[in-house]
Short mmCIF file of C-alpha atoms in Angstrom, two decimals:
data_model
loop_
_atom_site.label_atom_id
_atom_site.label_comp_id
_atom_site.label_asym_id
_atom_site.label_seq_id
_atom_site.Cartn_x
_atom_site.Cartn_y
_atom_site.Cartn_z
CA MET A 6 -5.42 -18.10 -6.67
CA LYS A 7 -3.82 -21.50 -7.04
CA ARG A 8 -1.62 -20.17 -9.78
CA PHE A 9 -0.68 -17.24 -7.60
CA ILE A 10 0.48 -19.53 -4.80
CA ASN A 11 2.38 -21.76 -7.20
CA ASP A 12 4.11 -18.80 -8.77
CA PHE A 13 4.91 -17.45 -5.36
CA LYS A 14 6.54 -20.70 -4.28
CA LYS A 15 8.40 -21.11 -7.51
CA HIS A 16 9.90 -17.66 -7.52
CA TYR A 17 10.24 -17.14 -3.80
CA LYS A 18 13.97 -17.79 -3.73
CA TYR A 19 14.59 -15.60 -6.71
CA SER A 20 12.69 -12.69 -5.24
CA ILE A 21 14.56 -12.91 -1.95
CA TYR A 22 17.91 -13.13 -3.68
CA SER A 23 17.04 -10.33 -6.02
CA ALA A 24 15.93 -8.10 -3.15
CA LYS A 25 19.13 -8.87 -1.30
CA SER A 26 21.30 -8.03 -4.24
CA GLU A 27 19.33 -4.90 -4.84
CA LEU A 28 20.01 -3.74 -1.31
CA LYS A 29 23.62 -4.68 -1.78
CA SER A 30 23.98 -2.79 -5.03
CA GLU A 31 22.37 0.28 -3.52
CA ILE A 32 25.08 0.61 -0.94
CA ALA A 33 27.94 -0.89 -2.91
CA ASN A 34 29.33 2.40 -4.10
CA SER A 35 28.60 4.76 -1.24
CA HIS A 36 31.11 5.60 1.44
CA LEU A 37 28.78 5.19 4.38
CA SER A 38 27.25 2.02 2.90
CA TRP A 39 24.66 0.44 5.17
CA LEU A 40 24.75 3.38 7.57
CA TRP A 41 22.44 5.08 5.09
CA TRP A 42 19.61 2.78 6.08
CA ILE A 43 19.81 4.34 9.51
CA LEU A 44 20.90 7.84 8.55
CA ASP A 45 18.23 8.37 5.94
CA PRO A 46 15.19 8.04 8.20
CA LEU A 47 17.04 9.68 11.08
CA LEU A 48 17.92 12.80 9.14
CA PHE A 49 14.46 13.12 7.64
CA MET A 50 13.00 12.79 11.09
CA LEU A 51 15.18 15.69 12.23
CA VAL A 52 14.07 17.80 9.28
CA TYR A 53 10.38 17.31 10.00
CA THR A 54 10.81 17.73 13.71
CA PHE A 55 12.62 20.99 13.06
CA ILE A 56 9.86 22.26 10.77
CA SER A 57 7.03 21.42 13.10
CA VAL A 58 8.57 22.21 16.44
CA ILE A 59 10.64 25.29 15.58
CA VAL A 60 8.75 26.76 12.63
CA PHE A 61 5.13 25.84 13.27
CA ARG A 62 5.42 25.50 17.02
CA THR A 63 3.28 22.40 17.11
CA SER A 64 4.21 19.33 18.97
CA GLU A 65 2.84 16.03 20.18
CA PRO A 66 3.93 13.93 23.12
CA TYR A 67 7.08 11.97 22.20
CA PHE A 68 7.27 13.94 19.00
CA PRO A 69 10.44 12.42 17.45
CA VAL A 70 9.02 8.92 17.93
CA PHE A 71 5.74 10.13 16.52
CA VAL A 72 7.41 11.43 13.36
CA PHE A 73 9.64 8.41 13.04
CA ILE A 74 6.75 5.93 13.02
CA GLY A 75 4.94 7.97 10.40
CA LEU A 76 7.96 8.45 8.22
CA SER A 77 9.17 4.85 8.23
CA SER A 78 5.80 3.40 7.31
CA TRP A 79 5.13 6.09 4.75
CA LYS A 80 8.46 5.50 3.02
CA PHE A 81 7.61 1.85 2.60
CA PHE A 82 4.30 2.65 0.98
CA GLU A 83 5.55 5.51 -1.14
CA LYS A 84 8.65 3.81 -2.50
CA THR A 85 6.92 0.58 -3.39
CA VAL A 86 4.11 2.32 -5.22
CA LYS A 87 6.44 4.72 -7.00
CA GLN A 88 8.71 1.93 -8.15
CA SER A 89 5.78 -0.20 -9.30
CA VAL A 90 4.72 2.37 -11.86
CA LYS A 91 7.98 1.98 -13.76
CA LEU A 92 8.65 -1.58 -12.75
CA VAL A 93 8.15 -3.38 -16.04
CA SER A 94 10.14 -0.93 -18.14
CA ALA A 95 12.87 -0.80 -15.50
CA ASN A 96 13.19 -4.56 -15.76
CA SER A 97 12.71 -4.77 -19.50
CA ALA A 98 15.93 -6.74 -19.89
CA ILE A 99 14.56 -9.53 -17.73
CA VAL A 100 10.96 -9.34 -18.81
CA SER A 101 11.79 -9.72 -22.49
CA LYS A 102 14.05 -12.74 -21.94
CA VAL A 103 12.26 -15.05 -19.54
CA TYR A 104 8.76 -15.52 -18.35
CA LEU A 105 8.35 -14.12 -14.88
CA PRO A 106 5.01 -13.43 -13.26
CA LYS A 107 5.20 -9.66 -13.13
CA HIS A 108 3.96 -9.27 -9.59
CA ILE A 109 7.08 -11.12 -8.44
CA LEU A 110 8.87 -7.88 -9.28
CA ILE A 111 6.63 -6.11 -6.78
CA PHE A 112 7.60 -8.68 -4.16
CA VAL A 113 11.25 -7.90 -4.79
CA LYS A 114 10.64 -4.22 -4.15
CA MET A 115 8.49 -4.96 -1.11
CA TYR A 116 11.16 -7.15 0.45
CA ALA A 117 13.81 -4.51 -0.12
CA ASN A 118 11.68 -1.63 1.14
CA GLY A 119 10.29 -3.77 3.92
CA PHE A 120 13.79 -4.49 5.10
CA LYS A 121 14.55 -0.81 5.26
CA MET A 122 11.32 -0.26 7.17
CA ALA A 123 12.32 -2.97 9.62
CA VAL A 124 15.65 -1.24 10.18
CA SER A 125 13.95 2.05 10.93
CA TYR A 126 11.54 0.34 13.28
CA VAL A 127 14.46 -0.98 15.24
CA LEU A 128 15.42 2.67 15.62
CA VAL A 129 11.86 3.44 16.67
CA ALA A 130 12.15 0.83 19.39
CA ILE A 131 15.43 2.30 20.57
CA MET A 132 13.97 5.77 20.66
CA MET A 133 10.90 4.56 22.51
CA ALA A 134 13.24 3.20 25.14
CA ILE A 135 15.16 6.47 25.33
CA TYR A 136 12.01 8.56 25.66
CA ARG A 137 10.55 6.07 28.12
CA VAL A 138 7.33 5.68 26.18
CA PRO A 139 4.84 3.73 28.30
CA LEU A 140 3.89 0.37 26.83
CA SER A 141 0.63 -1.53 27.00
CA LEU A 142 -0.75 -4.73 25.57
CA ASN A 143 -2.28 -2.69 22.78
CA ILE A 144 1.10 -2.86 21.09
CA VAL A 145 0.11 -6.29 19.80
CA TYR A 146 -2.20 -4.50 17.39
CA ILE A 147 0.74 -3.37 15.32
CA ILE A 148 0.82 -6.82 13.74
CA PRO A 149 -2.61 -6.62 12.07
CA ILE A 150 -1.94 -2.99 11.20
CA PHE A 151 1.29 -3.90 9.43
CA VAL A 152 -0.42 -6.76 7.62
CA THR A 153 -3.06 -4.35 6.40
CA LEU A 154 -0.47 -1.78 5.37
CA ILE A 155 1.42 -4.40 3.41
CA MET A 156 -1.70 -5.74 1.73
CA PHE A 157 -2.80 -2.24 0.83
CA THR A 158 0.60 -1.39 -0.61
CA PHE A 159 0.58 -4.57 -2.65
CA GLY A 160 -2.92 -3.94 -3.95
CA VAL A 161 -2.13 -0.41 -5.06
CA SER A 162 1.18 -1.55 -6.57
CA THR A 163 -0.33 -4.30 -8.73
CA ILE A 164 -2.74 -1.85 -10.26
CA MET A 165 -0.02 0.75 -10.73
CA LEU A 166 2.23 -1.84 -12.36
CA HIS A 167 -0.43 -2.62 -14.93
CA PHE A 168 -1.30 0.92 -15.90
CA GLY A 169 2.29 2.08 -15.66
CA VAL A 170 3.10 -0.10 -18.65
CA PHE A 171 0.61 1.55 -20.92
CA VAL A 172 0.47 5.11 -19.70
CA GLU A 173 3.76 6.84 -20.19
CA ASP A 174 3.37 9.80 -17.88
CA LEU A 175 1.54 8.00 -15.11
CA SER A 176 4.59 8.36 -12.89
CA ASN A 177 4.31 12.16 -12.97
CA VAL A 178 0.69 11.99 -11.92
CA ILE A 179 1.48 9.46 -9.21
CA ASN A 180 4.31 11.59 -7.86
CA VAL A 181 1.97 14.53 -7.36
CA LEU A 182 -0.75 12.33 -5.89
CA LEU A 183 1.67 10.71 -3.48
CA LYS A 184 2.86 14.13 -2.35
CA LEU A 185 -0.76 15.07 -1.69
CA VAL A 186 -1.40 11.90 0.27
CA PHE A 187 1.83 12.53 2.15
CA TYR A 188 0.52 15.84 3.47
CA MET A 189 -2.91 14.38 4.10
CA SER A 190 -1.57 11.47 6.12
CA GLY A 191 -0.29 13.39 9.07
CA ILE A 192 3.31 12.29 8.93
CA PHE A 193 4.51 15.20 11.06
CA TYR A 194 1.30 16.41 12.61
CA SER A 195 -1.54 14.66 14.36
CA ILE A 196 -4.70 14.57 12.29
CA SER A 197 -6.99 14.02 15.23
CA ASN A 198 -5.52 16.93 17.21
CA ARG A 199 -4.70 19.44 14.50
CA VAL A 200 -7.33 19.08 11.80
CA LYS A 201 -10.74 20.61 12.42
CA GLU A 202 -13.77 18.35 12.38
CA PRO A 203 -15.30 17.08 10.21
CA TYR A 204 -12.17 17.12 8.01
CA GLY A 205 -10.13 15.18 10.53
CA SER A 206 -12.49 12.21 10.57
CA ILE A 207 -12.91 12.38 6.82
CA LEU A 208 -9.14 12.10 6.41
CA LEU A 209 -8.92 9.23 8.85
CA ASN A 210 -11.86 7.36 7.36
CA PHE A 211 -11.06 7.76 3.70
CA ASN A 212 -7.29 7.92 3.62
CA PRO A 213 -6.08 4.46 4.60
CA VAL A 214 -2.48 5.58 4.99
CA ALA A 215 -3.51 8.22 7.52
CA LEU A 216 -5.50 5.59 9.35
CA PHE A 217 -2.58 3.16 9.48
CA LEU A 218 -0.17 5.76 10.78
CA ASN A 219 -2.63 7.09 13.31
CA ASP A 220 -3.42 3.61 14.60
CA LEU A 221 0.21 2.57 14.73
CA ARG A 222 0.88 5.54 16.98
CA LEU A 223 -2.19 4.85 19.09
CA SER A 224 -1.07 1.34 19.85
CA MET A 225 2.65 2.03 20.12
CA ILE A 226 2.84 5.35 21.92
CA TYR A 227 -0.54 6.18 23.40
CA CYS A 228 -1.54 2.78 24.78
CA GLU A 229 -4.88 2.80 23.00
CA ALA A 230 -6.67 0.32 20.80
CA PRO A 231 -6.82 1.13 17.07
CA HIS A 232 -9.94 1.56 14.94
CA ARG A 233 -10.53 -2.15 14.52
CA LYS A 234 -13.59 -2.02 12.30
CA LEU A 235 -12.08 0.50 9.91
CA LEU A 236 -8.87 -1.48 9.75
CA LEU A 237 -10.75 -4.67 8.97
CA MET A 238 -12.66 -2.88 6.26
CA TRP A 239 -9.47 -1.56 4.67
CA PHE A 240 -7.95 -4.99 4.95
CA LEU A 241 -10.82 -6.46 2.96
CA VAL A 242 -10.65 -3.63 0.43
CA SER A 243 -6.90 -4.26 0.05
CA CYS A 244 -7.47 -7.96 -0.49
CA ALA A 245 -10.04 -7.18 -3.16
CA MET A 246 -7.67 -4.73 -4.82
CA SER A 247 -4.84 -7.25 -4.80
CA ALA A 248 -7.07 -9.94 -6.25
CA ILE A 249 -8.22 -7.64 -9.02
CA GLY A 250 -4.66 -6.45 -9.63
CA ILE A 251 -3.30 -9.98 -9.85
CA ARG A 252 -6.08 -10.98 -12.18
CA ILE A 253 -5.40 -8.04 -14.48
CA ILE A 254 -1.69 -8.77 -14.46
CA TYR A 255 -2.21 -12.41 -15.34
CA LYS A 256 -4.53 -11.46 -18.14
CA TYR A 257 -2.38 -8.79 -19.73
CA GLU A 258 1.19 -9.57 -18.74
CA ASN A 259 1.96 -11.14 -22.08
CA SER A 260 1.23 -7.94 -23.88
CA TYR A 261 3.53 -5.91 -21.61
CA VAL A 262 6.55 -7.07 -23.56
CA LYS A 263 4.97 -6.06 -26.82
CA VAL A 264 4.49 -2.50 -25.67
CA MET A 265 8.11 -1.88 -24.77
CA MET B 12 8.56 -41.63 -31.83
CA GLU B 13 5.91 -39.44 -30.23
CA ASN B 14 7.95 -39.15 -27.06
CA ASN B 15 10.91 -37.70 -28.87
CA ILE B 16 9.24 -34.47 -29.80
CA VAL B 17 10.25 -31.70 -27.40
CA ILE B 18 8.86 -28.66 -29.14
CA ASP B 19 5.45 -28.85 -30.67
CA VAL B 20 4.21 -25.70 -32.37
CA LYS B 21 0.75 -25.80 -33.81
CA ASP B 22 -0.76 -23.16 -36.03
CA LEU B 23 0.95 -20.42 -34.08
CA LYS B 24 -0.16 -16.87 -34.61
CA ILE B 25 1.19 -13.85 -32.78
CA ARG B 26 -0.15 -10.39 -33.26
CA TYR B 27 1.19 -7.09 -32.14
CA ARG B 28 -1.63 -4.73 -31.45
CA SER B 29 -0.19 -1.32 -31.64
CA LEU B 30 -0.53 -0.91 -27.92
CA ASN B 31 1.60 2.13 -27.92
CA LYS B 32 2.29 3.91 -24.75
CA ILE B 33 -0.12 6.74 -24.39
CA SER B 34 -0.08 9.80 -22.21
CA VAL B 35 -2.69 10.61 -19.62
CA ARG B 36 -3.82 13.58 -21.69
CA LYS B 37 -4.36 11.45 -24.75
CA SER B 38 -6.29 8.81 -22.91
CA LEU B 39 -8.56 11.46 -21.45
CA LEU B 40 -9.14 13.06 -24.82
CA SER B 41 -9.91 9.85 -26.62
CA LEU B 42 -12.22 8.17 -24.22
CA ARG B 43 -13.64 6.15 -27.04
CA LYS B 44 -11.20 3.49 -28.01
CA SER B 45 -9.36 4.45 -31.12
CA LYS B 46 -8.94 1.99 -33.92
CA ILE B 47 -6.40 -0.60 -32.96
CA ASP B 48 -3.70 -1.35 -35.45
CA ILE B 49 -2.97 -5.03 -35.58
CA TYR B 50 0.21 -6.41 -37.01
CA GLU B 51 0.56 -10.11 -37.31
CA ALA B 52 4.19 -11.07 -36.93
CA VAL B 53 3.76 -14.84 -36.98
CA ARG B 54 0.99 -16.03 -39.23
CA GLY B 55 0.19 -19.63 -38.63
CA ILE B 56 3.26 -21.78 -38.17
CA THR B 57 3.26 -25.49 -37.51
CA PHE B 58 6.38 -27.51 -36.85
CA GLN B 59 7.91 -30.01 -34.49
CA VAL B 60 11.41 -30.32 -33.19
CA PRO B 61 12.62 -33.74 -32.09
CA LYS B 62 14.88 -34.20 -29.10
CA GLY B 63 18.56 -33.48 -29.62
CA GLU B 64 18.05 -31.56 -32.80
CA ILE B 65 19.82 -28.34 -33.62
CA MET B 66 17.55 -26.31 -35.75
CA GLY B 67 18.43 -23.08 -37.47
CA ILE B 68 15.95 -20.39 -38.38
CA VAL B 69 16.66 -18.04 -41.25
CA GLY B 70 14.68 -15.26 -42.81
CA LYS B 71 15.05 -11.60 -43.59
CA ASN B 72 14.60 -8.90 -40.99
CA GLY B 73 11.08 -8.68 -39.67
CA SER B 74 10.07 -12.14 -40.75
CA GLY B 75 9.09 -13.10 -37.23
CA LYS B 76 12.15 -15.07 -36.11
CA SER B 77 12.73 -13.36 -32.80
CA THR B 78 9.02 -13.24 -32.08
CA LEU B 79 8.85 -16.98 -32.59
CA LEU B 80 11.77 -17.57 -30.23
CA ARG B 81 10.27 -15.38 -27.56
CA ALA B 82 6.99 -17.19 -27.85
CA ILE B 83 8.73 -20.53 -27.39
CA ALA B 84 10.58 -19.11 -24.38
CA GLY B 85 7.19 -18.23 -22.91
CA VAL B 86 7.81 -14.51 -22.81
CA PHE B 87 4.50 -14.02 -24.52
CA SER B 88 1.69 -16.39 -25.08
CA PRO B 89 0.34 -17.09 -28.55
CA ASP B 90 -2.75 -15.26 -29.74
CA GLU B 91 -3.83 -18.37 -31.58
CA GLY B 92 -2.53 -21.90 -31.78
CA GLU B 93 -0.38 -23.52 -29.17
CA ILE B 94 3.16 -24.29 -28.17
CA ASN B 95 3.81 -27.44 -26.22
CA LEU B 96 7.25 -27.92 -24.70
CA HIS B 97 6.29 -31.17 -22.98
CA GLY B 98 7.51 -29.82 -19.66
CA ASN B 99 11.08 -29.14 -20.72
CA SER B 100 12.96 -26.20 -19.30
CA VAL B 101 13.89 -23.53 -21.74
CA SER B 102 16.22 -20.56 -21.85
CA LEU B 103 16.50 -17.77 -24.32
CA LEU B 104 19.91 -16.41 -25.01
CA SER B 105 20.25 -13.20 -26.87
CA ILE B 106 22.56 -10.25 -26.96
CA GLY B 107 22.59 -8.42 -23.65
CA VAL B 108 20.74 -10.67 -21.27
CA GLY B 109 19.30 -8.86 -18.31
CA PHE B 110 22.19 -8.28 -15.99
CA GLN B 111 22.08 -5.94 -13.05
CA LYS B 112 24.84 -3.57 -13.93
CA ARG B 113 25.83 -2.59 -10.44
CA LEU B 114 26.26 -6.16 -9.26
CA THR B 115 29.25 -8.36 -9.84
CA GLY B 116 29.40 -11.05 -12.47
CA ARG B 117 29.19 -13.73 -9.83
CA GLU B 118 25.98 -12.34 -8.35
CA ASN B 119 24.53 -11.99 -11.80
CA ILE B 120 25.20 -15.66 -12.47
CA TYR B 121 23.06 -16.50 -9.46
CA LEU B 122 20.33 -14.10 -10.47
CA SER B 123 20.16 -15.32 -14.06
CA GLY B 124 20.33 -18.92 -12.97
CA MET B 125 17.48 -18.49 -10.54
CA LEU B 126 15.43 -16.74 -13.20
CA LEU B 127 15.94 -19.78 -15.38
CA GLY B 128 14.53 -21.87 -12.57
CA PHE B 129 17.68 -23.39 -11.05
CA SER B 130 18.18 -23.79 -7.35
CA GLU B 131 21.05 -22.18 -5.53
CA GLU B 132 22.79 -25.53 -5.05
CA ALA B 133 22.58 -26.36 -8.73
CA ILE B 134 24.17 -23.05 -9.56
CA ASN B 135 26.86 -23.53 -6.92
CA GLN B 136 27.86 -26.75 -8.59
CA LYS B 137 28.22 -25.17 -11.99
CA LEU B 138 29.62 -21.87 -10.84
CA ASP B 139 33.28 -22.64 -11.38
CA GLU B 140 32.63 -24.11 -14.77
CA ILE B 141 30.72 -21.02 -15.87
CA ILE B 142 33.43 -18.67 -14.63
CA GLU B 143 36.12 -20.70 -16.31
CA PHE B 144 34.27 -20.92 -19.57
CA SER B 145 33.55 -17.20 -19.64
CA GLU B 146 37.30 -16.42 -19.39
CA LEU B 147 36.53 -13.44 -17.19
CA GLY B 148 39.12 -14.23 -14.54
CA ASN B 149 39.22 -11.59 -11.83
CA PHE B 150 36.53 -9.56 -13.49
CA ILE B 151 33.92 -12.00 -12.25
CA ASP B 152 33.96 -10.16 -8.91
CA LYS B 153 33.76 -6.73 -10.46
CA PRO B 154 30.49 -4.97 -11.26
CA VAL B 155 29.06 -5.83 -14.65
CA ARG B 156 28.98 -2.16 -15.66
CA THR B 157 32.78 -2.26 -15.89
CA TYR B 158 32.66 -5.04 -18.47
CA SER B 159 33.36 -4.56 -22.14
CA SER B 160 30.59 -5.60 -24.50
CA GLY B 161 32.54 -8.72 -25.40
CA MET B 162 32.90 -9.77 -21.78
CA TYR B 163 29.24 -9.11 -21.26
CA SER B 164 28.18 -11.44 -24.06
CA LYS B 165 30.72 -14.04 -23.06
CA LEU B 166 29.26 -14.21 -19.61
CA ALA B 167 25.74 -14.42 -20.99
CA PHE B 168 26.69 -17.22 -23.34
CA SER B 169 28.52 -19.15 -20.64
CA ILE B 170 25.59 -19.05 -18.25
CA THR B 171 23.19 -20.50 -20.78
CA ALA B 172 25.63 -22.97 -22.24
CA ILE B 173 26.73 -24.44 -18.93
CA LEU B 174 23.48 -24.38 -17.00
CA GLU B 175 21.75 -27.19 -18.73
CA THR B 176 18.28 -26.29 -19.78
CA GLU B 177 16.77 -28.90 -22.04
CA ILE B 178 15.97 -26.42 -24.74
CA ILE B 179 18.27 -23.56 -25.64
CA LEU B 180 17.13 -20.76 -27.87
CA ILE B 181 19.88 -18.64 -29.35
CA ASP B 182 19.23 -15.33 -30.97
CA GLU B 183 22.17 -13.97 -32.97
CA VAL B 184 24.79 -14.48 -30.36
CA LEU B 185 27.29 -16.88 -31.84
CA SER B 186 29.42 -14.05 -33.08
CA VAL B 187 30.42 -12.78 -29.67
CA GLY B 188 33.87 -12.36 -28.31
CA ASP B 189 37.18 -12.57 -30.07
CA SER B 190 38.06 -15.28 -32.55
CA LYS B 191 39.33 -17.53 -29.81
CA PHE B 192 36.11 -17.38 -27.87
CA LYS B 193 34.16 -17.84 -31.09
CA LYS B 194 35.99 -21.08 -31.76
CA LYS B 195 35.31 -22.16 -28.23
CA SER B 196 31.61 -21.46 -28.47
CA TYR B 197 31.43 -23.33 -31.77
CA LYS B 198 33.04 -26.23 -30.03
CA LYS B 199 30.59 -25.98 -27.17
CA MET B 200 27.72 -25.89 -29.61
CA GLN B 201 29.06 -28.96 -31.36
CA GLN B 202 29.34 -30.64 -28.02
CA LEU B 203 25.70 -29.84 -27.49
CA ILE B 204 24.91 -31.50 -30.79
CA THR B 205 26.47 -34.70 -29.64
CA ASN B 206 24.54 -34.44 -26.41
CA GLU B 207 21.35 -36.16 -27.44
CA ASP B 208 19.32 -34.63 -24.64
CA ARG B 209 19.78 -31.07 -25.67
CA THR B 210 17.62 -29.31 -28.21
CA VAL B 211 18.81 -26.05 -29.68
CA ILE B 212 17.20 -23.49 -31.91
CA ILE B 213 19.49 -20.90 -33.46
CA VAL B 214 18.49 -17.74 -35.21
CA SER B 215 21.31 -16.37 -37.28
CA HIS B 216 22.17 -14.49 -40.41
CA ASN B 217 25.45 -16.29 -40.70
CA ASN B 218 24.79 -19.09 -43.16
CA ASP B 219 28.19 -20.72 -42.66
CA THR B 220 27.52 -21.18 -38.98
CA LEU B 221 24.12 -22.65 -39.58
CA ASN B 222 25.44 -24.96 -42.26
CA LYS B 223 28.07 -26.34 -39.90
CA LEU B 224 25.99 -26.66 -36.78
CA CYS B 225 22.41 -27.45 -37.67
CA ASN B 226 20.56 -30.64 -38.50
CA SER B 227 17.72 -28.79 -40.13
CA ILE B 228 16.73 -25.32 -41.16
CA LEU B 229 13.45 -23.49 -40.97
CA TRP B 230 13.02 -20.60 -43.38
CA LEU B 231 10.54 -17.99 -42.29
CA HIS B 232 9.18 -15.48 -44.71
CA GLU B 233 6.76 -12.79 -43.59
CA GLY B 234 5.51 -14.82 -40.70
CA LYS B 235 5.06 -18.07 -42.56
CA ILE B 236 7.19 -21.10 -43.19
CA LYS B 237 8.60 -20.89 -46.67
CA MET B 238 10.76 -23.97 -46.56
CA GLN B 239 11.95 -26.54 -44.07
CA GLY B 240 14.51 -29.27 -44.49
CA LYS B 241 18.17 -30.16 -44.72
CA PRO B 242 20.54 -27.23 -44.16
CA LYS B 243 22.17 -27.42 -47.54
CA GLU B 244 19.01 -27.36 -49.60
CA VAL B 245 17.25 -24.69 -47.63
CA LEU B 246 20.27 -22.44 -47.34
CA GLU B 247 20.96 -22.63 -51.05
CA ALA B 248 17.40 -21.72 -51.88
CA TYR B 249 17.49 -18.96 -49.29
CA GLU B 250 20.69 -17.49 -50.63
CA GLU B 251 19.32 -17.53 -54.13
CA PHE B 252 16.17 -15.83 -52.92
CA MET B 253 18.04 -13.13 -51.08
CA SER B 254 20.41 -12.23 -53.87
#
């Protein structure tokens, strides 16, 4: 733990700078440059709204906002986890030249993806204003929910980073799994309204991502309090996962280079 | 005397387990752990490098030179034995340092510098010197992917040579650039020799270079030290052995 904090302090500046330059390099060669950070979630939101409203004729109150919240948070989770699987081999040039605690690389990705999520949440706020979504004090709950989401993402990513080094085709498996979780998380439909019991509660209780999205919407759009006990439980589980992940990484990170 | 030792390697052993990448299918099929192939690249090495020394390492391919350098750089920890750098900062320079290809040279200087543990201010101070030394001119603000391989190595060399880590490890990089830049890097290396604070370890197959630059030579053979001493003696013996 002490080592973790020391490493974090030592490499904090690097990870921020690296995340910044990554964002910069992503947009450096595109014509619309930073507009993509806004366009990307916006267009996807339109696609899913089209599918659900026009094709499946299902809708929820404030549907575009509903989809947008789900999509932005999901993208953060999905991208970070996906990138973690290939993280060490993607950074082989760095990893084989200097010692860098490998989870710092996850931080870099989380900062970059987190920034994009923040941008799309600004859009969420704007849309909430346009749709005149009623607000209540329950909106404060989004802070613990985000903390839990971030912890959970980090926990999953550390473990993915470790196994991604040794198992070549893990990324294929993860891609399929993530797709499955995507459809089970209710990005563009409401689990509690559309999924028959008991499956709805099973999804909400055992799929943390579904829970996070559902609770974010509860506190942001529907003026309700989230599932506090479940959230706390997932927060503790995420902490445990991160601790295990970090421990594994510290133990094996020196052999990562030898595998490549 | 004790205080002057900057690199202290004791009975160092490094093994490569054949931790090959496996597929999910394979790992499911062979639930029992298969026999692990162990290859020992460095087999018990003990040596010390005093401050300010320029040491060369020679040996045929696969004798463990690069492994040793990487271990000293801290990229991987020893399986047995220990390496003590007495708290000195260290940087490993080898062909094709990890640059982000889509970023400009300038941004890559910052990234590499920070990876080596320098603060932004420290890099700011040295920035001009690095750019000047690398001879890149306007290219410094162009993405690294547009660089030629020579420019790439020149930039890598400049970053390590100008940012002053106490220990510099060089892996086969002195032959970068055109003849003019080569001369310049020789000069820089010689300057480093006169700088008593800097310790350098060079791995090279170019015996002339080593003869000119180094104070001592370490000859590795199949993971063990075969000979260590004055450049002339060791290099002569090595040349005889190789022919």
